[in-house]
Tab-separated table of C-alpha atoms and ligand atoms in Angstrom:
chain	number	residue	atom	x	y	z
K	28	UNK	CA	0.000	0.000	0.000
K	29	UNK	CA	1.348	3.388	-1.175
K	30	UNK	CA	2.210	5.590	1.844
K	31	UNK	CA	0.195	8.495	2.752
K	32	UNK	CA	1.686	11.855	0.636
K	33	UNK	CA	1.166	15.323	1.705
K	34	UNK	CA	1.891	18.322	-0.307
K	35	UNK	CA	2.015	15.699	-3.791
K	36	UNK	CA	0.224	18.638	-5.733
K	37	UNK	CA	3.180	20.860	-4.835
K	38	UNK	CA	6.038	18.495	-6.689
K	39	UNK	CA	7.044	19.101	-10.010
K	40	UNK	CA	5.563	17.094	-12.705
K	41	UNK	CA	8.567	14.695	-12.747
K	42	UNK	CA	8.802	14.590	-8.783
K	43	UNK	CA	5.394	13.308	-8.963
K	44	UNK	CA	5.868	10.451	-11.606
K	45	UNK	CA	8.990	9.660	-9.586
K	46	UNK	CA	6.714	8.845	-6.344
K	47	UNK	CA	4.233	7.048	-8.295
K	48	UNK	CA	7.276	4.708	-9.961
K	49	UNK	CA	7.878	4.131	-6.792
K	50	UNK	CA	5.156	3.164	-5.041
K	51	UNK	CA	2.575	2.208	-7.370
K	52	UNK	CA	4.512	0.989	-10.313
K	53	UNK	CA	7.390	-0.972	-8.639
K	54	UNK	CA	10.044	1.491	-10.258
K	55	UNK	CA	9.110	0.086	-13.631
K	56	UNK	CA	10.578	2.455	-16.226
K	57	UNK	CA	7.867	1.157	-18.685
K	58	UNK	CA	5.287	3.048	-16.991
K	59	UNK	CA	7.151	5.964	-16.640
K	60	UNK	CA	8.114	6.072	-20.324
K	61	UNK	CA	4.446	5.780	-21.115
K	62	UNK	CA	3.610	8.707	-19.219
K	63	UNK	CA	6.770	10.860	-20.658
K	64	UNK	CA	5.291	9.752	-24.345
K	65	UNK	CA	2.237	11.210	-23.971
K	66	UNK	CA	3.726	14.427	-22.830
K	67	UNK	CA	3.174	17.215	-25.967
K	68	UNK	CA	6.532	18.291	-27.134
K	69	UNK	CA	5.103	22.070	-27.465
K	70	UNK	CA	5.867	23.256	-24.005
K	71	UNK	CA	3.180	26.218	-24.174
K	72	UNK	CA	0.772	23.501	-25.446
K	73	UNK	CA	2.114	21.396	-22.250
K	74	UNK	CA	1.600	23.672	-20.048
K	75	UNK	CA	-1.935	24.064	-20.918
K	76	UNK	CA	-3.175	21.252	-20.424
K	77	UNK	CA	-1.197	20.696	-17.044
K	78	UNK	CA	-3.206	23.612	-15.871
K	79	UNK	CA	-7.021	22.247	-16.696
K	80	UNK	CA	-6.083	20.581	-13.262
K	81	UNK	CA	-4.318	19.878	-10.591
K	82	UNK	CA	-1.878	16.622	-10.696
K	83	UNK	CA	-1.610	16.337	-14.537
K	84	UNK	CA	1.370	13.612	-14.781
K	85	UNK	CA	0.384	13.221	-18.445
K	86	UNK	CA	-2.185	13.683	-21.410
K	87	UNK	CA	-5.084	11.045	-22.288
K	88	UNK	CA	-6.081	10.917	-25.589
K	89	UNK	CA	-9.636	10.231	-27.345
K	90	UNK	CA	-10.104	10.493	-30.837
K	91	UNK	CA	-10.868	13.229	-32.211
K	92	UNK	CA	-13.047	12.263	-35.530
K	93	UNK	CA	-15.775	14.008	-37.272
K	94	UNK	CA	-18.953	12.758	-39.358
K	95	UNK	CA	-19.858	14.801	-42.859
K	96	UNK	CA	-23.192	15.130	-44.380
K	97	UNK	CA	-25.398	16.094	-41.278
K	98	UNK	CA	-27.903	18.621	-43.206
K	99	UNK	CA	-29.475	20.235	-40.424
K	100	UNK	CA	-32.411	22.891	-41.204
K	101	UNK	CA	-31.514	22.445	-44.579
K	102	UNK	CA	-28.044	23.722	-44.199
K	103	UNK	CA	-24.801	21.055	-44.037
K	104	UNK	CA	-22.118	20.436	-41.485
K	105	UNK	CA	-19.307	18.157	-40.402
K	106	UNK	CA	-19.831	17.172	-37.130
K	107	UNK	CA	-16.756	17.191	-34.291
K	108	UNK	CA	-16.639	13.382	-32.253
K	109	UNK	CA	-14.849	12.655	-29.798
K	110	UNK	CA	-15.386	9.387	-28.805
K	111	UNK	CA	-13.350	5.775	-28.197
K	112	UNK	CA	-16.117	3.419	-29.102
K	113	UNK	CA	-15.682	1.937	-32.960
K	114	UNK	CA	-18.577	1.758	-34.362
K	115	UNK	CA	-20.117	5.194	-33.101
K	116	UNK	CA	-18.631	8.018	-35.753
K	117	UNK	CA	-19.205	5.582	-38.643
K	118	UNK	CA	-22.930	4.462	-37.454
K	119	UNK	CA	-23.257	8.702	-37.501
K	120	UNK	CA	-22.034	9.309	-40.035
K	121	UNK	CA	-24.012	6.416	-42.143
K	122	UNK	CA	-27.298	7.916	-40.552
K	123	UNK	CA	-26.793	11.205	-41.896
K	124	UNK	CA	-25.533	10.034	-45.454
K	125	UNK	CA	-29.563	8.475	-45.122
K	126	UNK	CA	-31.292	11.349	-44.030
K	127	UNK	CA	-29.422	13.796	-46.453
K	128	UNK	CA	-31.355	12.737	-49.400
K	129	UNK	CA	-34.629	12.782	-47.617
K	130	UNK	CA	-34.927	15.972	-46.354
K	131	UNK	CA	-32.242	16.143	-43.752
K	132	UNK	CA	-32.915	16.440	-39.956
K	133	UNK	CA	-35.129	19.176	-38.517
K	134	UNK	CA	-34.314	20.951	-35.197
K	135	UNK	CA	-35.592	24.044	-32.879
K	136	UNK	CA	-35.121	24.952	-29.443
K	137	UNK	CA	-38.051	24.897	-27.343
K	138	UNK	CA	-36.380	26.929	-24.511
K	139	UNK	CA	-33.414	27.504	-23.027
K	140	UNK	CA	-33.673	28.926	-19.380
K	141	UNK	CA	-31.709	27.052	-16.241
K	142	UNK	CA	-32.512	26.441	-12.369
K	143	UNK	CA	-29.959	27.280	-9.669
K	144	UNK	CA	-31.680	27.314	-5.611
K	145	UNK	CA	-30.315	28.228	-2.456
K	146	UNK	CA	-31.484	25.444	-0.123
K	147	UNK	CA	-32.204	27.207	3.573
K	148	UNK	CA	-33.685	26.239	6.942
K	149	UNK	CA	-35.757	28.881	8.469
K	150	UNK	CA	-37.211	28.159	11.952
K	151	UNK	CA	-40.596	30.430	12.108
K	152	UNK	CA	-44.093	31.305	10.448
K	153	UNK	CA	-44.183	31.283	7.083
K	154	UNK	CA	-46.613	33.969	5.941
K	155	UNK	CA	-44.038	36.287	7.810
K	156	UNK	CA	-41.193	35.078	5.703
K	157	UNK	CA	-43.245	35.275	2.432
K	158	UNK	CA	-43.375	38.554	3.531
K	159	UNK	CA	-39.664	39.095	4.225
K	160	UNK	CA	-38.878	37.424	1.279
K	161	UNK	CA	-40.718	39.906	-1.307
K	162	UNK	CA	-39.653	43.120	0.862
K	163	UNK	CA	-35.818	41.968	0.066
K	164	UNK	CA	-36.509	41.023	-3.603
K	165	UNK	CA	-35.339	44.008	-5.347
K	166	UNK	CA	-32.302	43.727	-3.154
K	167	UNK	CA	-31.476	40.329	-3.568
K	168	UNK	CA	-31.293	41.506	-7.329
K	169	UNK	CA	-29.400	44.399	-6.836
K	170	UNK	CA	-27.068	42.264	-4.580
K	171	UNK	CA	-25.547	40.803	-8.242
K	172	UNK	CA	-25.875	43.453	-10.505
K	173	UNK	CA	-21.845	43.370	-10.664
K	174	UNK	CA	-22.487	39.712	-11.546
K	175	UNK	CA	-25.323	40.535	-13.818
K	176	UNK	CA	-24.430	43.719	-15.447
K	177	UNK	CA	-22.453	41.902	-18.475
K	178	UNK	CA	-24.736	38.952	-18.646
K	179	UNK	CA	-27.798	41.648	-19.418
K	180	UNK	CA	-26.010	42.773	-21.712
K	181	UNK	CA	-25.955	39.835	-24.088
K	182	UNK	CA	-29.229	39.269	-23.302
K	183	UNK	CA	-29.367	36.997	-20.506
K	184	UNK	CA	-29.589	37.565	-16.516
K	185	UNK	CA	-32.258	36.559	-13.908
K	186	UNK	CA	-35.352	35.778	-14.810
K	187	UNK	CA	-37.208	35.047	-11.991
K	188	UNK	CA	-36.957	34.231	-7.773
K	189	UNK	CA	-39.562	32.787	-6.017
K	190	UNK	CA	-39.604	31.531	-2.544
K	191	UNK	CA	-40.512	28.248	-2.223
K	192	UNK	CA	-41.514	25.954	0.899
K	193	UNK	CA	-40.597	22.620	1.496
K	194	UNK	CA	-41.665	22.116	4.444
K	195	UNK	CA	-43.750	19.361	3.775
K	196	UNK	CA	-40.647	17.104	2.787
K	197	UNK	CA	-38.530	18.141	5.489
K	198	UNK	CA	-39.187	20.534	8.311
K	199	UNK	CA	-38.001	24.137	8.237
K	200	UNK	CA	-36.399	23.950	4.567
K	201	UNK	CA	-37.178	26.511	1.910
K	202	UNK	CA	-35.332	27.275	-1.381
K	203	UNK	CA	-34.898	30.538	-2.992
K	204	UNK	CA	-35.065	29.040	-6.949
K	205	UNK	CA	-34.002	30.675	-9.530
K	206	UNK	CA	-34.302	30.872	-13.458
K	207	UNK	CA	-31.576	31.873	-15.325
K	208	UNK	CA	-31.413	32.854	-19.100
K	209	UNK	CA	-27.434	32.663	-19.627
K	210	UNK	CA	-27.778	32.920	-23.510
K	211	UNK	CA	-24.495	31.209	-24.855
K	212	UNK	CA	-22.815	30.224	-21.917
K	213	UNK	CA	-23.288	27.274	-20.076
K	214	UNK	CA	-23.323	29.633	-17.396
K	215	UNK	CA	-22.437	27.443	-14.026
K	216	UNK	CA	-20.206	30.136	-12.966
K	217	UNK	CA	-22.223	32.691	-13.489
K	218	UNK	CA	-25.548	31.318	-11.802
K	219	UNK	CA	-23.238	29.430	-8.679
K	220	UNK	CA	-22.004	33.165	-8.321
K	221	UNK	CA	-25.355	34.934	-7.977
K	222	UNK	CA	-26.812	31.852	-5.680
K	223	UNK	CA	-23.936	32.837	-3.192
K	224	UNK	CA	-24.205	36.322	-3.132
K	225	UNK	CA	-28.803	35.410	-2.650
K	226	UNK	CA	-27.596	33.399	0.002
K	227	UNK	CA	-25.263	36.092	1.493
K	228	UNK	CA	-28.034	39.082	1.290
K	229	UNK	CA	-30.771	36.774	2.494
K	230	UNK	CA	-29.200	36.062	5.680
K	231	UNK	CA	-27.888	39.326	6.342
K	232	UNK	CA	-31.506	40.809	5.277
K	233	UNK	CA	-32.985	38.452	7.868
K	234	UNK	CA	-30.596	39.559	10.754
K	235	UNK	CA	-31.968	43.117	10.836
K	236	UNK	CA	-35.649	42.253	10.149
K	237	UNK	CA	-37.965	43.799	12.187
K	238	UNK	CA	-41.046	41.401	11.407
K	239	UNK	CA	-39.240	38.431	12.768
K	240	UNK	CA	-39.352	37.333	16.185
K	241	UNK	CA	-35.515	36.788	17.547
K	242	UNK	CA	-35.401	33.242	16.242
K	243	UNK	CA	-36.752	33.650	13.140
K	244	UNK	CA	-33.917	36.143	12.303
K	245	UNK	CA	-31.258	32.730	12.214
K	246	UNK	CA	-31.791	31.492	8.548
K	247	UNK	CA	-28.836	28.832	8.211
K	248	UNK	CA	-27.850	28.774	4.424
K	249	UNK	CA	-27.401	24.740	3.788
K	250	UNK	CA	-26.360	25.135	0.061
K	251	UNK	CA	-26.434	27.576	-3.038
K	252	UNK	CA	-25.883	25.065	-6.232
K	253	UNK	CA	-27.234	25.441	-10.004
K	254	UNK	CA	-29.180	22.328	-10.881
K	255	UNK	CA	-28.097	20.076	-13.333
K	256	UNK	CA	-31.989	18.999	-14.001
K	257	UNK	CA	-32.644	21.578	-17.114
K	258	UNK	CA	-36.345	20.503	-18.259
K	259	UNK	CA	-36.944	23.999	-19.706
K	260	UNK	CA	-33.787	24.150	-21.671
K	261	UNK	CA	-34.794	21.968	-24.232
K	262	UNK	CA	-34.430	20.786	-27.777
K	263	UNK	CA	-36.153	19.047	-30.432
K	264	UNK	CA	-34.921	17.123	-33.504
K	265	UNK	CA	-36.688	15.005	-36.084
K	266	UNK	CA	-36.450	12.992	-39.677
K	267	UNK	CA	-39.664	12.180	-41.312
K	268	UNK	CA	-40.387	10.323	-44.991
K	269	UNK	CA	-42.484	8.548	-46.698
K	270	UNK	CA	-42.352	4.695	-45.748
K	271	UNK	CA	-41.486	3.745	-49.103
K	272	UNK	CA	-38.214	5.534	-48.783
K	273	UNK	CA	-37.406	3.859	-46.241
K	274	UNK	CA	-35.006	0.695	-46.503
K	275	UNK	CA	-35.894	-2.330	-47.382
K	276	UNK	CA	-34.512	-6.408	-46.375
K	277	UNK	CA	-34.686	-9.436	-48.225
K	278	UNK	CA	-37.369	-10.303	-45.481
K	279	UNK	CA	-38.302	-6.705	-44.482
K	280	UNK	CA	-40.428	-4.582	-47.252
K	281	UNK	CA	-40.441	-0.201	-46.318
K	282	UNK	CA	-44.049	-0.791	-44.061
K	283	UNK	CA	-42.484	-3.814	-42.578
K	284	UNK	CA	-39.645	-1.957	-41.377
K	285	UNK	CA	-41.198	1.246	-40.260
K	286	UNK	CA	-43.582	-0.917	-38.591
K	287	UNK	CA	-40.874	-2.868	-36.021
K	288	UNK	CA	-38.858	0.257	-36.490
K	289	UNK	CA	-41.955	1.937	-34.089
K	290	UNK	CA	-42.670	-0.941	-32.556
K	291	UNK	CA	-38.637	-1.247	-30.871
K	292	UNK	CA	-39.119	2.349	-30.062
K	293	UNK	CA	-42.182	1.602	-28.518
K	294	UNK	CA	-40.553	-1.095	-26.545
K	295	UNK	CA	-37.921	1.398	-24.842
K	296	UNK	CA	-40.780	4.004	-23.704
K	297	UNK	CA	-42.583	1.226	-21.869
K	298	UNK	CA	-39.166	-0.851	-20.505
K	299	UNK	CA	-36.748	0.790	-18.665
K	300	UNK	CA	-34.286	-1.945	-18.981
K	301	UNK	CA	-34.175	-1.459	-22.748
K	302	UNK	CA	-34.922	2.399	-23.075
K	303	UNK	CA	-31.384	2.928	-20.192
K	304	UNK	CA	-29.887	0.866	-23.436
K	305	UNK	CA	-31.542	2.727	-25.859
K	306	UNK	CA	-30.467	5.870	-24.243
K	307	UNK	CA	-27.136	4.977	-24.028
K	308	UNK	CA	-27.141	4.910	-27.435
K	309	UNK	CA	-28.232	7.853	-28.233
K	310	UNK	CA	-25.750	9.602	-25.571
K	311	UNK	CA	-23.147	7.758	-27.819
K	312	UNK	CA	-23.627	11.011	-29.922
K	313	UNK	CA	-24.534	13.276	-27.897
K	314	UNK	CA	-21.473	13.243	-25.508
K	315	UNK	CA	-19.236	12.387	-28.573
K	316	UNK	CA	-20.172	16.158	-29.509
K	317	UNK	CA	-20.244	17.526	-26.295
K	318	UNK	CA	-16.917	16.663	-25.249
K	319	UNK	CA	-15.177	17.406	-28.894
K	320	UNK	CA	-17.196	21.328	-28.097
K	321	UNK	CA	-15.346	21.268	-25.065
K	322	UNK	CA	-18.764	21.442	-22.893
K	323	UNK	CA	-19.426	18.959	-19.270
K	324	UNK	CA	-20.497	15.716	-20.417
K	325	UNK	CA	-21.603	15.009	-16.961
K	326	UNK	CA	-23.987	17.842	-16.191
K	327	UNK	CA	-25.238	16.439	-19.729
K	328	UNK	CA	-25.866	12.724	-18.768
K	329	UNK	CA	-27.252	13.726	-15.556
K	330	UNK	CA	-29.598	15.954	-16.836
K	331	UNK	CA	-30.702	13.917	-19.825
K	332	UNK	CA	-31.466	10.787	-17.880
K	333	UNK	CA	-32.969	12.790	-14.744
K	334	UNK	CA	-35.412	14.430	-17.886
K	335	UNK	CA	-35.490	10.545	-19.517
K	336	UNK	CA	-37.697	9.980	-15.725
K	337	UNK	CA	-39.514	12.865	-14.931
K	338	UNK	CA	-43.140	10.902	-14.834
K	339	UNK	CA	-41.470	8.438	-12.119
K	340	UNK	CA	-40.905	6.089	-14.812
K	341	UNK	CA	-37.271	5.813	-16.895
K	342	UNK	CA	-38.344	6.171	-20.390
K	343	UNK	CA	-37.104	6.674	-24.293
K	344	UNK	CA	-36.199	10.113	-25.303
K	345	UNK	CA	-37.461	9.256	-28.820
K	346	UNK	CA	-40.127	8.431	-30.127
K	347	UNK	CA	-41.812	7.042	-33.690
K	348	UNK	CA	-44.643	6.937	-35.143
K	349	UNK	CA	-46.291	6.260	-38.914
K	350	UNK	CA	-49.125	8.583	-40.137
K	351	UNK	CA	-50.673	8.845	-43.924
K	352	UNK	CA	-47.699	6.723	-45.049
K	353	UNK	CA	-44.867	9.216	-43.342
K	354	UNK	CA	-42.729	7.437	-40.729
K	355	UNK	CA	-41.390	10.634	-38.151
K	356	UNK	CA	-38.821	9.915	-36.027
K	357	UNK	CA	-37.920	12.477	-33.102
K	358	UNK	CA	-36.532	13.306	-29.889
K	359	UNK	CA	-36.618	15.852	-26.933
K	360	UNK	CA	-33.576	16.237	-24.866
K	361	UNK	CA	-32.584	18.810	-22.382
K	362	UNK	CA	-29.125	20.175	-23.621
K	363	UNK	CA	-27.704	22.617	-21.282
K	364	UNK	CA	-24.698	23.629	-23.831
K	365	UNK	CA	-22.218	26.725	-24.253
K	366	UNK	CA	-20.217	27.731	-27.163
K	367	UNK	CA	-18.323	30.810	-25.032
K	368	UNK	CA	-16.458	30.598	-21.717
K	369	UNK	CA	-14.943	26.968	-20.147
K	370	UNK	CA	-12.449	25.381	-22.490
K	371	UNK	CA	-14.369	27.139	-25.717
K	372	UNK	CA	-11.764	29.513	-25.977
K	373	UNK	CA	-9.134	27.456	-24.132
K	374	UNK	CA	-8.663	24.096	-25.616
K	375	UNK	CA	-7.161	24.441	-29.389
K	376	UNK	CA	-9.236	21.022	-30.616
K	377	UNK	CA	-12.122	22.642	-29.023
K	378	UNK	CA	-11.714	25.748	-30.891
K	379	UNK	CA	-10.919	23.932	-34.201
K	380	UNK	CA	-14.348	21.971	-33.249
K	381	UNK	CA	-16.211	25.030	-33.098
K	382	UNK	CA	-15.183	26.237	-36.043
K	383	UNK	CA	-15.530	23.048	-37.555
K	384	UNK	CA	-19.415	24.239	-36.848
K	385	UNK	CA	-19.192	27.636	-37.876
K	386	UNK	CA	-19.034	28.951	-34.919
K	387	UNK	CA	-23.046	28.369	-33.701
K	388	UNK	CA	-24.759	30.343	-30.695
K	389	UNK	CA	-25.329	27.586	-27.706
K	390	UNK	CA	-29.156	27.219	-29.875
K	391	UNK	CA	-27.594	26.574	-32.392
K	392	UNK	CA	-25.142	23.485	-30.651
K	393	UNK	CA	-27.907	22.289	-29.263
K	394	UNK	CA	-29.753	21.623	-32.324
K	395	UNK	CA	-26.598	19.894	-33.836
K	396	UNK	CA	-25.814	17.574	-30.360
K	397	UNK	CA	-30.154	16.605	-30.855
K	398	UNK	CA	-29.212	15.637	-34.206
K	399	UNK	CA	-26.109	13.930	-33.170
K	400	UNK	CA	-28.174	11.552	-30.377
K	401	UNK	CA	-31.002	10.838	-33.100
K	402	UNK	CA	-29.062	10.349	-35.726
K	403	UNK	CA	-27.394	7.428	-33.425
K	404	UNK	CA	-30.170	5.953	-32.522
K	405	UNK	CA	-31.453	5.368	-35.602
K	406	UNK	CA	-28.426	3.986	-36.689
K	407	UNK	CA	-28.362	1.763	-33.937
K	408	UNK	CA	-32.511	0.648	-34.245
K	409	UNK	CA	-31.727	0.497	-37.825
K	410	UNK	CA	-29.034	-2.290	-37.408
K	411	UNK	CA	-30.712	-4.260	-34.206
K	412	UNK	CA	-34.247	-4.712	-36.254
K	413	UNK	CA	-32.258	-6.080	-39.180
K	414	UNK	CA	-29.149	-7.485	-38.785
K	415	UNK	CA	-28.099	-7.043	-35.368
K	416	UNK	CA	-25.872	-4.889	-33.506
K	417	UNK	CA	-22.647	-7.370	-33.550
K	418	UNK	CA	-21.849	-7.270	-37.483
K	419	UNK	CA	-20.974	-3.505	-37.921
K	420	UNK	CA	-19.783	-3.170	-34.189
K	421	UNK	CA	-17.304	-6.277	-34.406
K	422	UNK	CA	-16.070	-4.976	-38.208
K	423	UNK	CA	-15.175	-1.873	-36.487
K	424	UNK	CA	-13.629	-3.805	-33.370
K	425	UNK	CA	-11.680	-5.712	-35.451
K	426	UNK	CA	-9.034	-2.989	-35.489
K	427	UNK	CA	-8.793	-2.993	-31.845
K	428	UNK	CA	-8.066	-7.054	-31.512
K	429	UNK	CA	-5.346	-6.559	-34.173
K	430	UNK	CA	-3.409	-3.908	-32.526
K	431	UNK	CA	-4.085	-5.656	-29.328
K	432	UNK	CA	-1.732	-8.327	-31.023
K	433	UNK	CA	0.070	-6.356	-32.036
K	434	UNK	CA	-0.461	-7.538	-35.902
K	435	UNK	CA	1.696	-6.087	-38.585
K	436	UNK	CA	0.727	-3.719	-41.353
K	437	UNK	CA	0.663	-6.685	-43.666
K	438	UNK	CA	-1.420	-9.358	-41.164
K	439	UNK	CA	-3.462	-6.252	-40.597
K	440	UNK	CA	-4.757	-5.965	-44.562
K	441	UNK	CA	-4.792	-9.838	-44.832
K	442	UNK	CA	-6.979	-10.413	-42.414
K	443	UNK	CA	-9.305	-7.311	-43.098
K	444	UNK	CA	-9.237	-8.812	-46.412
K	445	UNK	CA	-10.639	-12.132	-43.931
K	446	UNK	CA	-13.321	-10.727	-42.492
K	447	UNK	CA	-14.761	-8.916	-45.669
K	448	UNK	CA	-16.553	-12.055	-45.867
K	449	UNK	CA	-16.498	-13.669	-42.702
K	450	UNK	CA	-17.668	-13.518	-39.069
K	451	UNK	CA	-15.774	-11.388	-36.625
K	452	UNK	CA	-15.629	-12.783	-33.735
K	453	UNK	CA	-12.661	-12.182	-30.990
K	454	UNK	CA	-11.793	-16.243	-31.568
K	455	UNK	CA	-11.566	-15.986	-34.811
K	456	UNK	CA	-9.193	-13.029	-35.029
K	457	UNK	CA	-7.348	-14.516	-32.663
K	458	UNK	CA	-7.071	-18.190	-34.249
K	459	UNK	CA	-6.771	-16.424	-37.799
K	460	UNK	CA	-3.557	-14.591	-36.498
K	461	UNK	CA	-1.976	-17.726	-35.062
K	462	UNK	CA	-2.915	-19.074	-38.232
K	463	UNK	CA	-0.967	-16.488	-40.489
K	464	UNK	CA	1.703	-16.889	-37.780
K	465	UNK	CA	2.405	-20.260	-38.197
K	466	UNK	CA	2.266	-20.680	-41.620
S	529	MEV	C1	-23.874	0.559	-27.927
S	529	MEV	O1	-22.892	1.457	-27.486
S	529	MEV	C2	-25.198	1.251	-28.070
S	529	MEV	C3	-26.383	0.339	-28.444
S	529	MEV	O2	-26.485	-0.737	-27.530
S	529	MEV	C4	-27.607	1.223	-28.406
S	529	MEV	C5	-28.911	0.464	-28.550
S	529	MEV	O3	-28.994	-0.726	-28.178
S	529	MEV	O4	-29.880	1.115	-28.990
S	529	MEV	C6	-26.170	-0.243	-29.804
């Protein structure tokens, strides 16, 4: 067991790779080398990326790949992925080659404002601090107008406070909460910022107020936190055509297809085993373009799934459904993006990833990352009512098992020249290389 450190953030990079050598790695100059090989060469570059955190030893990398052909709203752009699994970009990308020559994917945002609340305990009658609360309204908002005053000016700020009692679920709590319009930023900072300084004027406001009785004037602050749960922030995308342009199988006609096309959908709003699946699926793309847009992939997930069970019940976050002939396939999804402030302007891939997009508003990245999650799931849908999941995915996988053993350039095209026709399977790569290797 390694030995307890303290000041380990304070050593220099190398310091720090020394200790781990020699505690975690048994001095094995392997691991250190694969640290040092990942440094970037470009010291400014370096440097960088040291300072995202605290304790960077080295850099991680995820592929950075991108998927042409999305027309979105009828215009077209190459979407930034970042993203380790195989078959993901490909799967996007074959989605959108589809939907380009029927009419491309639609998308609008429905809304886009954000929740932050300042969690308090407040021992006393509540009609009295109803009426505390809407005397110190105007100052609570003047409180952050330093906070505010640049946020305004893009067109964003507070949009509304309310006071609201929860006494009901636990005894004595209350929450100011707060709506926030913070236009293109993702705007954690800026709401975490004005939730303090709420926090800081209510209590102080409640000190010196008159209408309370001595121990009503104690409010104890437990927590000021923006919420991660954005159901008003929220984004729609669809793809619609006529059955008969849809594709066809050798045991599936167009109707047929559309038909257990809806009826798998169907199947992940009722089951919550297979929609968390389904879902998954279509986060493949969505987090592949968050993360490659430089925006928080967790506040993402969390706030997609927590939206994905908002009746009580874990459900799809598509849906499908055949009318007069037109199959329409679309989804909802709470997207709480940015496309200024964090690593936007900070991380050069990032950047290049913006630009990639033309440089959209956070509307307009939200309509894209929509796209992105539906254009996944059909992809995947597509291949598990036909063919199955395993054929594409293990194709693309195939690469991985090679370079896991380490196969040459030439037992590399051989045996993709193999599995043109046959099965992938791990025990088959792995007996076909043994095989090339022996002969
Ligand atoms: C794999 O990463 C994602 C899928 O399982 C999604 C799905 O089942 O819909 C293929």
């Amino acid at each position: 067991m390694a030995p307890v450190v303290s000041g380990f953030s304070k050593l220099s990079k190398k310091d720090k790779i020394k200790w781990l050598a020699e505690h975690h790695f048994n001095n094995d100059q392997n691991a250190i080398d694969t640290l040092v090989t990942y440094w970037n060469s470009d010291n400014g570059l370096q440097q960088l990326h040291d300072e995202f955190t605290e304790n960077t030893i080295s850099n991680y990398y995820l592929p950075f790949s991108v998927a042409p052909n999305f027309l979105i709203n009828d215009k077209r752009y190459t979407l930034p992925m970042t993203i380790e699994e195989s078959s993901v970009v490909a799967a996007a990308s074959k989605a959108a080659k589809f939907w380009q020559t029927r009419g491309g994917f639609k998308a609008n945002v429905i809304s886009t404002t954000k929740v932050g609340q300042v969690h308090f305990m407040y021992h006393g009658n509540t009609e009295k601090l109803n009426r505390f609360f809407n005397i110190i309204k105007p100052k609570l908002l003047a409180a952050v107008s330093h906070i505010t005053q640049n946020m305004e000016k893009r067109g964003g700020g507070i949009q509304e406070i309310e006071l609201r009692d929860k006494t009901t679920t636990i005894d004595n709590y209350y929450q100011l909460h707060c709506t926030f319009e913070t236009v293109d930023a993702m705007g954690a900072n800026f709401i975490n910022s004005c939730l303090e300084e709420f926090a800081k004027t209510l209590v102080s406001e409640a000190t010196s107020y008159t209408g309370f009785l001595e121990t009503e004037r104690n409010i104890e602050i437990v927590m000021s936190i923006l919420s991660n749960y954005v159901p008003n922030c929220l984004v729609n995308a669809s793809v619609s055509c006529a059955i008969d342009d849809l594709p066809s199988t050798q045991t599936l006609s167009s109707r047929q297809y559309a038909e257990k096309f809806v009826r798998a959908v169907r199947i992940a709003e009722i089951e919550p085993y297979r929609a968390t699946t389904h879902n998954k699926g279509i986060m493949n793309g969505i987090d592949a373009v968050v993360l490659a847009t430089g925006n928080d992939f967790r506040a993402i997930e969390a706030g997609v799934h927590a939206y994905a069970s908002r009746d009580g019940k874990y459900t799809s976050l598509t849906h499908a459904e055949i009318k007069n002939d037109i199959f329409t396939f679309s989804i909802e999804v709470p997207l709480a993006l940015g496309t200024v402030g964090g690593l936007t302007s900070l991380h050069p891939l990032v950047k290049l990833a913006l630009q990639l997009l033309e440089r959209p508003n956070a509307k307009r990245l939200m309509e894209i990352t929509a796209v992105a999650g539906l254009a996944q799931n059909f992809a995947a849908i597509n291949s598990l009512i036909t063919t199955g999941i395993q054929q594409g995915h293990m194709k693309m996988h195939l690469m991985n098992i090679l370079n896991q053993f380490k196969a040459t350039e030439e037992e590399k095209q051989q045996l993709i020249k193999y599995f043109e026709t046959n099965t992938v399977t791990h025990s088959e790569v792995v007996s076909q290389i043994e095989k090339i290797r022996n002969s």
